[in-house]
mmCIF file of C-alpha atoms and ligand atoms in Angstrom:
data_model
loop_
_atom_site.group_PDB
_atom_site.id
_atom_site.type_symbol
_atom_site.label_atom_id
_atom_site.label_comp_id
_atom_site.label_asym_id
_atom_site.label_seq_id
_atom_site.Cartn_x
_atom_site.Cartn_y
_atom_site.Cartn_z
ATOM 1 C CA MET C 1000 -0.115 0.148 0.082
ATOM 2 C CA ARG C 1001 1.634 3.038 -0.890
ATOM 3 C CA GLN C 1002 0.525 6.508 -0.659
ATOM 4 C CA GLN C 1003 1.272 10.288 -0.903
ATOM 5 C CA LEU C 1004 0.521 12.237 2.082
ATOM 6 C CA PHE C 1005 0.174 15.910 1.624
ATOM 7 C CA LYS C 1006 -3.422 17.190 2.749
ATOM 8 C CA SER C 1007 -2.842 20.953 2.334
ATOM 9 C CA GLU C 1008 -5.694 21.439 4.843
ATOM 10 C CA LYS C 1009 -3.454 19.664 7.531
ATOM 11 C CA LEU C 1010 -0.497 21.620 7.215
ATOM 12 C CA ALA C 1011 -2.162 24.794 6.615
ATOM 13 C CA ALA C 1012 -3.349 25.452 10.474
ATOM 14 C CA VAL C 1013 0.501 24.773 11.650
ATOM 15 C CA GLU C 1014 2.292 26.974 9.738
ATOM 16 C CA GLN C 1015 2.869 29.052 12.632
ATOM 17 C CA MET C 1016 5.487 25.997 14.719
ATOM 18 C CA GLY C 1017 6.015 28.904 17.143
ATOM 19 C CA ALA C 1018 2.313 29.777 18.475
ATOM 20 C CA ALA C 1019 1.242 26.007 18.480
ATOM 21 C CA ILE C 1020 4.928 24.686 20.429
ATOM 22 C CA SER C 1021 3.955 27.342 22.960
ATOM 23 C CA HIS C 1022 0.532 26.399 23.616
ATOM 24 C CA GLU C 1023 1.555 22.830 23.741
ATOM 25 C CA ILE C 1024 4.093 23.616 26.306
ATOM 26 C CA ARG C 1025 1.999 26.057 28.321
ATOM 27 C CA ASN C 1026 -0.587 23.938 28.934
ATOM 28 C CA PRO C 1027 0.708 20.808 31.190
ATOM 29 C CA LEU C 1028 3.046 23.561 32.659
ATOM 30 C CA THR C 1029 -0.021 24.737 34.145
ATOM 31 C CA VAL C 1030 -1.450 21.977 35.104
ATOM 32 C CA SER C 1031 1.690 20.777 37.163
ATOM 33 C CA LYS C 1032 2.203 24.456 38.848
ATOM 34 C CA GLY C 1033 -1.535 23.964 40.019
ATOM 35 C CA PHE C 1034 -1.097 20.693 41.680
ATOM 36 C CA VAL C 1035 2.830 22.023 43.437
ATOM 37 C CA GLN C 1036 -0.081 24.781 44.673
ATOM 38 C CA LEU C 1037 -2.176 22.475 45.942
ATOM 39 C CA LEU C 1038 1.035 20.398 47.419
ATOM 40 C CA GLU C 1039 2.203 23.581 48.837
ATOM 41 C CA LYS C 1040 -1.092 25.198 50.956
ATOM 42 C CA GLU C 1041 -3.082 21.626 51.846
ATOM 43 C CA SER C 1042 -2.012 19.648 54.468
ATOM 44 C CA ILE C 1043 -3.213 16.565 52.831
ATOM 45 C CA SER C 1044 -2.617 12.898 53.242
ATOM 46 C CA ALA C 1045 0.134 11.236 51.770
ATOM 47 C CA ASP C 1046 -2.150 9.804 48.896
ATOM 48 C CA LYS C 1047 -2.978 12.691 47.836
ATOM 49 C CA GLN C 1048 0.339 13.412 47.507
ATOM 50 C CA LYS C 1049 1.260 11.146 45.857
ATOM 51 C CA GLU C 1050 -0.792 11.711 43.229
ATOM 52 C CA TYR C 1051 -0.456 14.817 43.435
ATOM 53 C CA LEU C 1052 3.297 14.233 42.488
ATOM 54 C CA SER C 1053 2.698 11.698 39.597
ATOM 55 C CA LEU C 1054 0.823 13.605 38.198
ATOM 56 C CA ILE C 1055 2.997 16.694 38.712
ATOM 57 C CA LYS C 1056 5.758 14.096 36.505
ATOM 58 C CA GLU C 1057 3.551 13.513 34.093
ATOM 59 C CA GLY C 1058 2.828 17.264 33.234
ATOM 60 C CA LEU C 1059 6.943 17.265 32.745
ATOM 61 C CA ASP C 1060 7.209 14.713 31.013
ATOM 62 C CA SER C 1061 4.653 16.011 28.581
ATOM 63 C CA ALA C 1062 6.351 19.213 28.059
ATOM 64 C CA GLU C 1063 9.396 17.426 27.462
ATOM 65 C CA LYS C 1064 7.995 15.208 24.708
ATOM 66 C CA VAL C 1065 6.811 18.203 23.327
ATOM 67 C CA ILE C 1066 9.705 19.914 22.809
ATOM 68 C CA GLN C 1067 11.907 16.580 22.033
ATOM 69 C CA ASP C 1068 9.503 16.631 18.523
ATOM 70 C CA TYR C 1069 9.586 20.687 17.731
ATOM 71 C CA LEU C 1070 13.264 21.498 19.012
ATOM 72 C CA THR C 1071 15.608 18.947 19.316
ATOM 73 C CA PHE C 1072 18.043 20.625 17.402
ATOM 74 C CA SER C 1073 16.997 24.257 17.765
ATOM 75 C CA LYS C 1074 19.309 26.665 18.689
ATOM 76 C CA PRO C 1075 17.701 30.993 18.611
ATOM 77 C CA SER C 1076 18.670 31.570 15.109
ATOM 78 C CA ILE C 1077 16.139 32.708 11.959
ATOM 79 C CA ASP C 1078 15.344 29.975 9.103
ATOM 80 C CA SER C 1079 18.036 29.928 6.865
ATOM 81 C CA MET C 1080 18.569 28.234 3.565
ATOM 82 C CA ASP C 1081 21.617 26.141 3.285
ATOM 83 C CA GLU C 1082 23.479 24.011 1.623
ATOM 84 C CA LEU C 1083 23.356 20.611 3.793
ATOM 85 C CA ASN C 1084 25.047 17.757 3.072
ATOM 86 C CA ILE C 1085 22.999 14.479 3.485
ATOM 87 C CA GLN C 1086 25.358 12.520 4.626
ATOM 88 C CA HIS C 1087 26.282 14.383 7.354
ATOM 89 C CA GLU C 1088 23.385 15.666 8.462
ATOM 90 C CA LEU C 1089 21.637 11.677 8.129
ATOM 91 C CA ASN C 1090 25.138 10.518 10.410
ATOM 92 C CA GLN C 1091 24.630 13.327 12.654
ATOM 93 C CA ILE C 1092 20.747 12.167 13.274
ATOM 94 C CA ILE C 1093 21.671 8.681 13.338
ATOM 95 C CA SER C 1094 24.664 9.008 16.467
ATOM 96 C CA PHE C 1095 21.906 10.643 18.166
ATOM 97 C CA LEU C 1096 19.303 7.969 18.224
ATOM 98 C CA ILE C 1097 21.904 5.472 19.170
ATOM 99 C CA PRO C 1098 21.027 5.169 22.833
ATOM 100 C CA THR C 1099 17.384 5.223 21.674
ATOM 101 C CA ALA C 1100 17.735 2.398 19.281
ATOM 102 C CA ASN C 1101 19.957 0.373 21.907
ATOM 103 C CA GLN C 1102 16.954 0.270 24.433
ATOM 104 C CA HIS C 1103 14.967 -1.075 21.879
ATOM 105 C CA SER C 1104 17.466 -3.931 20.706
ATOM 106 C CA VAL C 1105 17.442 -2.102 17.127
ATOM 107 C CA LEU C 1106 20.111 -1.997 14.458
ATOM 108 C CA ILE C 1107 20.328 1.032 12.209
ATOM 109 C CA SER C 1108 22.411 0.279 9.607
ATOM 110 C CA ALA C 1109 23.076 3.104 6.727
ATOM 111 C CA GLU C 1110 24.111 3.307 2.960
ATOM 112 C CA PHE C 1111 25.000 6.658 1.998
ATOM 113 C CA ILE C 1112 26.422 8.406 -1.244
ATOM 114 C CA PRO C 1113 29.171 11.035 -0.415
ATOM 115 C CA SER C 1114 28.355 14.758 -2.187
ATOM 116 C CA ILE C 1115 24.192 14.308 -2.143
ATOM 117 C CA TYR C 1116 23.160 17.729 -1.056
ATOM 118 C CA VAL C 1117 19.924 19.697 -0.136
ATOM 119 C CA LEU C 1118 18.587 22.901 0.281
ATOM 120 C CA GLY C 1119 17.039 23.867 3.794
ATOM 121 C CA ASP C 1120 16.673 24.771 7.160
ATOM 122 C CA GLY C 1121 19.597 22.500 9.253
ATOM 123 C CA GLN C 1122 17.993 22.051 12.716
ATOM 124 C CA LYS C 1123 14.524 21.797 10.516
ATOM 125 C CA PHE C 1124 15.958 18.694 8.375
ATOM 126 C CA SER C 1125 17.079 17.114 11.621
ATOM 127 C CA GLN C 1126 14.096 17.512 13.827
ATOM 128 C CA CYS C 1127 12.472 15.917 10.334
ATOM 129 C CA LEU C 1128 14.304 13.434 9.843
ATOM 130 C CA LEU C 1129 14.983 12.246 13.555
ATOM 131 C CA ASN C 1130 10.736 12.207 14.271
ATOM 132 C CA VAL C 1131 10.841 9.800 11.502
ATOM 133 C CA MET C 1132 13.668 7.532 12.456
ATOM 134 C CA LYS C 1133 12.212 7.975 15.588
ATOM 135 C CA ASN C 1134 8.529 6.717 14.769
ATOM 136 C CA GLY C 1135 10.654 3.478 13.102
ATOM 137 C CA ILE C 1136 12.239 2.816 16.076
ATOM 138 C CA GLU C 1137 9.381 2.932 18.235
ATOM 139 C CA SER C 1138 7.410 1.122 16.251
ATOM 140 C CA MET C 1139 9.582 -1.807 16.740
ATOM 141 C CA PRO C 1140 9.467 -2.760 20.184
ATOM 142 C CA ASP C 1141 10.667 -6.379 20.628
ATOM 143 C CA GLY C 1142 13.385 -5.254 18.405
ATOM 144 C CA GLY C 1143 14.272 -5.086 14.243
ATOM 145 C CA THR C 1144 16.438 -2.918 11.919
ATOM 146 C CA LEU C 1145 15.836 -0.233 10.984
ATOM 147 C CA SER C 1146 17.668 0.692 7.389
ATOM 148 C CA VAL C 1147 18.532 4.175 6.750
ATOM 149 C CA SER C 1148 18.772 4.755 2.140
ATOM 150 C CA VAL C 1149 20.519 7.527 0.374
ATOM 151 C CA LYS C 1150 19.526 7.750 -3.560
ATOM 152 C CA LYS C 1151 20.071 10.520 -6.268
ATOM 153 C CA LYS C 1152 17.555 10.212 -9.004
ATOM 154 C CA GLU C 1153 16.976 12.627 -11.937
ATOM 155 C CA ASN C 1154 16.932 16.037 -9.755
ATOM 156 C CA LYS C 1155 15.885 14.244 -6.919
ATOM 157 C CA VAL C 1156 17.831 12.999 -3.473
ATOM 158 C CA ILE C 1157 15.448 9.864 -2.033
ATOM 159 C CA ILE C 1158 15.876 9.419 1.458
ATOM 160 C CA GLU C 1159 14.363 5.857 2.311
ATOM 161 C CA ILE C 1160 13.350 4.878 6.000
ATOM 162 C CA LYS C 1161 12.689 1.592 6.755
ATOM 163 C CA ASP C 1162 11.488 -0.163 9.503
ATOM 164 C CA THR C 1163 10.352 -3.768 10.709
ATOM 165 C CA GLY C 1164 7.954 -2.632 12.762
ATOM 166 C CA VAL C 1165 3.977 -2.647 13.506
ATOM 167 C CA GLY C 1166 3.223 -1.397 10.403
ATOM 168 C CA MET C 1167 0.081 0.994 9.600
ATOM 169 C CA THR C 1168 -2.788 0.369 8.403
ATOM 170 C CA LYS C 1169 -4.927 2.481 5.208
ATOM 171 C CA GLU C 1170 -6.920 4.339 8.242
ATOM 172 C CA GLN C 1171 -3.616 4.539 9.913
ATOM 173 C CA MET C 1172 -1.963 5.941 7.098
ATOM 174 C CA ASN C 1173 -4.637 8.793 6.460
ATOM 175 C CA LYS C 1174 -4.075 10.027 9.684
ATOM 176 C CA LEU C 1175 -0.564 11.039 9.749
ATOM 177 C CA GLY C 1176 0.152 14.307 10.251
ATOM 178 C CA GLU C 1177 -3.229 14.913 11.949
ATOM 179 C CA PRO C 1178 -2.402 16.749 15.070
ATOM 180 C CA TYR C 1179 -2.721 14.815 18.336
ATOM 181 C CA TYR C 1180 -2.980 11.614 16.272
ATOM 182 C CA SER C 1181 -0.957 9.398 18.613
ATOM 183 C CA THR C 1182 -1.534 5.152 18.964
ATOM 184 C CA LYS C 1183 0.975 5.482 22.024
ATOM 185 C CA GLY C 1184 -1.004 6.880 24.428
ATOM 186 C CA ALA C 1185 0.887 8.812 27.636
ATOM 187 C CA ASN C 1186 3.775 8.279 25.471
ATOM 188 C CA GLY C 1187 3.040 9.756 22.452
ATOM 189 C CA THR C 1188 2.395 13.189 21.410
ATOM 190 C CA GLY C 1189 0.802 13.123 17.818
ATOM 191 C CA LEU C 1190 3.294 15.958 16.673
ATOM 192 C CA GLY C 1191 6.254 14.419 15.400
ATOM 193 C CA MET C 1192 4.473 13.541 11.823
ATOM 194 C CA MET C 1193 2.744 16.983 11.922
ATOM 195 C CA VAL C 1194 6.185 19.569 12.681
ATOM 196 C CA ALA C 1195 7.850 16.491 9.720
ATOM 197 C CA PHE C 1196 5.594 17.104 6.846
ATOM 198 C CA SER C 1197 5.743 20.673 7.404
ATOM 199 C CA VAL C 1198 9.222 20.487 7.273
ATOM 200 C CA ILE C 1199 8.981 18.478 4.141
ATOM 201 C CA ARG C 1200 6.789 21.550 2.560
ATOM 202 C CA ALA C 1201 8.630 24.185 3.379
ATOM 203 C CA MET C 1202 11.855 22.449 1.612
ATOM 204 C CA LYS C 1203 9.399 21.720 -1.631
ATOM 205 C CA GLY C 1204 10.003 17.713 -1.136
ATOM 206 C CA SER C 1205 7.354 14.957 -0.547
ATOM 207 C CA VAL C 1206 6.875 11.802 0.679
ATOM 208 C CA TYR C 1207 5.603 8.478 0.066
ATOM 209 C CA ILE C 1208 4.715 5.840 2.560
ATOM 210 C CA THR C 1209 4.465 1.744 2.202
ATOM 211 C CA SER C 1210 3.010 0.198 4.838
ATOM 212 C CA GLU C 1211 2.008 -3.045 5.990
ATOM 213 C CA LEU C 1212 0.258 -4.800 9.025
ATOM 214 C CA GLY C 1213 2.884 -6.558 11.068
ATOM 215 C CA LYS C 1214 5.810 -6.309 8.438
ATOM 216 C CA GLY C 1215 6.449 -3.540 8.769
ATOM 217 C CA THR C 1216 7.129 0.098 7.244
ATOM 218 C CA ILE C 1217 9.159 2.470 4.595
ATOM 219 C CA PHE C 1218 8.915 6.515 4.081
ATOM 220 C CA SER C 1219 10.250 7.574 1.098
ATOM 221 C CA LEU C 1220 10.982 11.626 1.545
ATOM 222 C CA GLN C 1221 12.078 13.279 -1.948
ATOM 223 C CA PHE C 1222 13.308 16.106 -1.602
ATOM 224 C CA PRO C 1223 15.158 18.818 -4.411
ATOM 225 C CA ALA C 1224 18.456 18.109 -5.149
ATOM 226 C CA PHE C 1225 20.776 20.822 -4.992
ATOM 227 C CA GLU C 1226 23.715 20.996 -7.384
ATOM 228 C CA TYR C 1227 26.481 23.482 -7.260
ATOM 229 C CA ALA C 1228 27.440 24.946 -10.503
ATOM 230 C CA ALA C 1229 30.080 23.775 -12.698
ATOM 231 C CA LYS C 1230 33.073 25.756 -12.131
HETATM 232 P P1 LIG L 2653 3.578 9.783 18.186
HETATM 233 O O1 LIG L 2653 5.079 9.209 17.904
HETATM 234 O O2 LIG L 2653 4.027 10.945 19.856
HETATM 235 O O3 LIG L 2653 2.950 9.137 18.398
HETATM 236 P P2 LIG L 2653 3.981 10.803 15.466
HETATM 237 O O4 LIG L 2653 3.461 12.199 14.958
HETATM 238 O O5 LIG L 2653 5.540 11.201 16.000
HETATM 239 O O6 LIG L 2653 3.415 10.743 16.841
HETATM 240 O O7 LIG L 2653 3.347 10.015 14.768
HETATM 241 C C1 LIG L 2653 1.994 9.570 14.763
HETATM 242 C C2 LIG L 2653 1.719 8.365 15.100
HETATM 243 O O8 LIG L 2653 1.675 7.619 13.594
HETATM 244 C C3 LIG L 2653 2.090 7.086 16.126
HETATM 245 O O9 LIG L 2653 1.383 7.350 16.811
HETATM 246 C C4 LIG L 2653 1.962 6.067 15.346
HETATM 247 O O10 LIG L 2653 0.670 5.103 15.305
HETATM 248 C C5 LIG L 2653 2.287 6.120 13.825
HETATM 249 N N1 LIG L 2653 3.358 5.896 12.888
HETATM 250 C C6 LIG L 2653 4.122 6.800 12.674
HETATM 251 N N2 LIG L 2653 5.455 6.431 12.067
HETATM 252 C C7 LIG L 2653 5.168 4.947 12.095
HETATM 253 C C8 LIG L 2653 5.908 3.976 11.599
HETATM 254 N N3 LIG L 2653 7.066 3.592 11.400
HETATM 255 N N4 LIG L 2653 5.495 2.796 11.876
HETATM 256 C C9 LIG L 2653 3.307 2.228 12.712
HETATM 257 N N5 LIG L 2653 3.448 3.422 12.844
HETATM 258 C C10 LIG L 2653 3.707 5.112 12.707
HETATM 259 MG MG1 LIG L 2654 6.793 10.318 16.860
#
């Protein structure tokens, strides 16, 4: 099953990442703060204390996850248009993900060719790839392989990210990129794909997804290749 995903109506609402993110982080922080205030004021039972503390932790965890899905690589800077060396960028993201992969008993295999470039904002590009690869890893709770490969075809750079995980139904695939769509309960934000798609679109790229339940998923990200002018 192969589908091209780009529902502009899904994306229109999230162009303003900055506004969305402050909202997403403020909510759980406000909730946590409320429980901190309760702990300060009341003389409450040990049971209640425990309950409030666990709710506070939940709120903080959830704010932290949102930050991970949006801002892992962010430094304060305006959007830049850089010539990104794909091999270099992907190696960096993979080294960042190795601890997570180890936790899930996932092997990351990478196949690159050097000197392939795309134009984009390095931090956003990294965040996009990170979110896609992290989902791949998380789709393999009993271990497996995440294969990352890069090809160039005509004027396109094709980055393929393949997992041997749980896969998705057609209905699940259709929901990808919808804000807050997550099958991971408290472990998910449902924001990772939305961020990834929005970055791909900003880079004039596209994404094709092939998935089979119980077998795994392939994300094929395609970007216009950046060619250095011949000297
Ligand atoms: P989150 O990871 O926080 O749940 P995402 O937006 O990153 O949110 O992903 C949304 C949902 O898409 C996931 O909860 C999962 O159900 C599904 N998904 C994304 N990538 C994969 C994948 N590689 N394999 C299986 N399901 C996936
Ligand atoms: Mg995710």
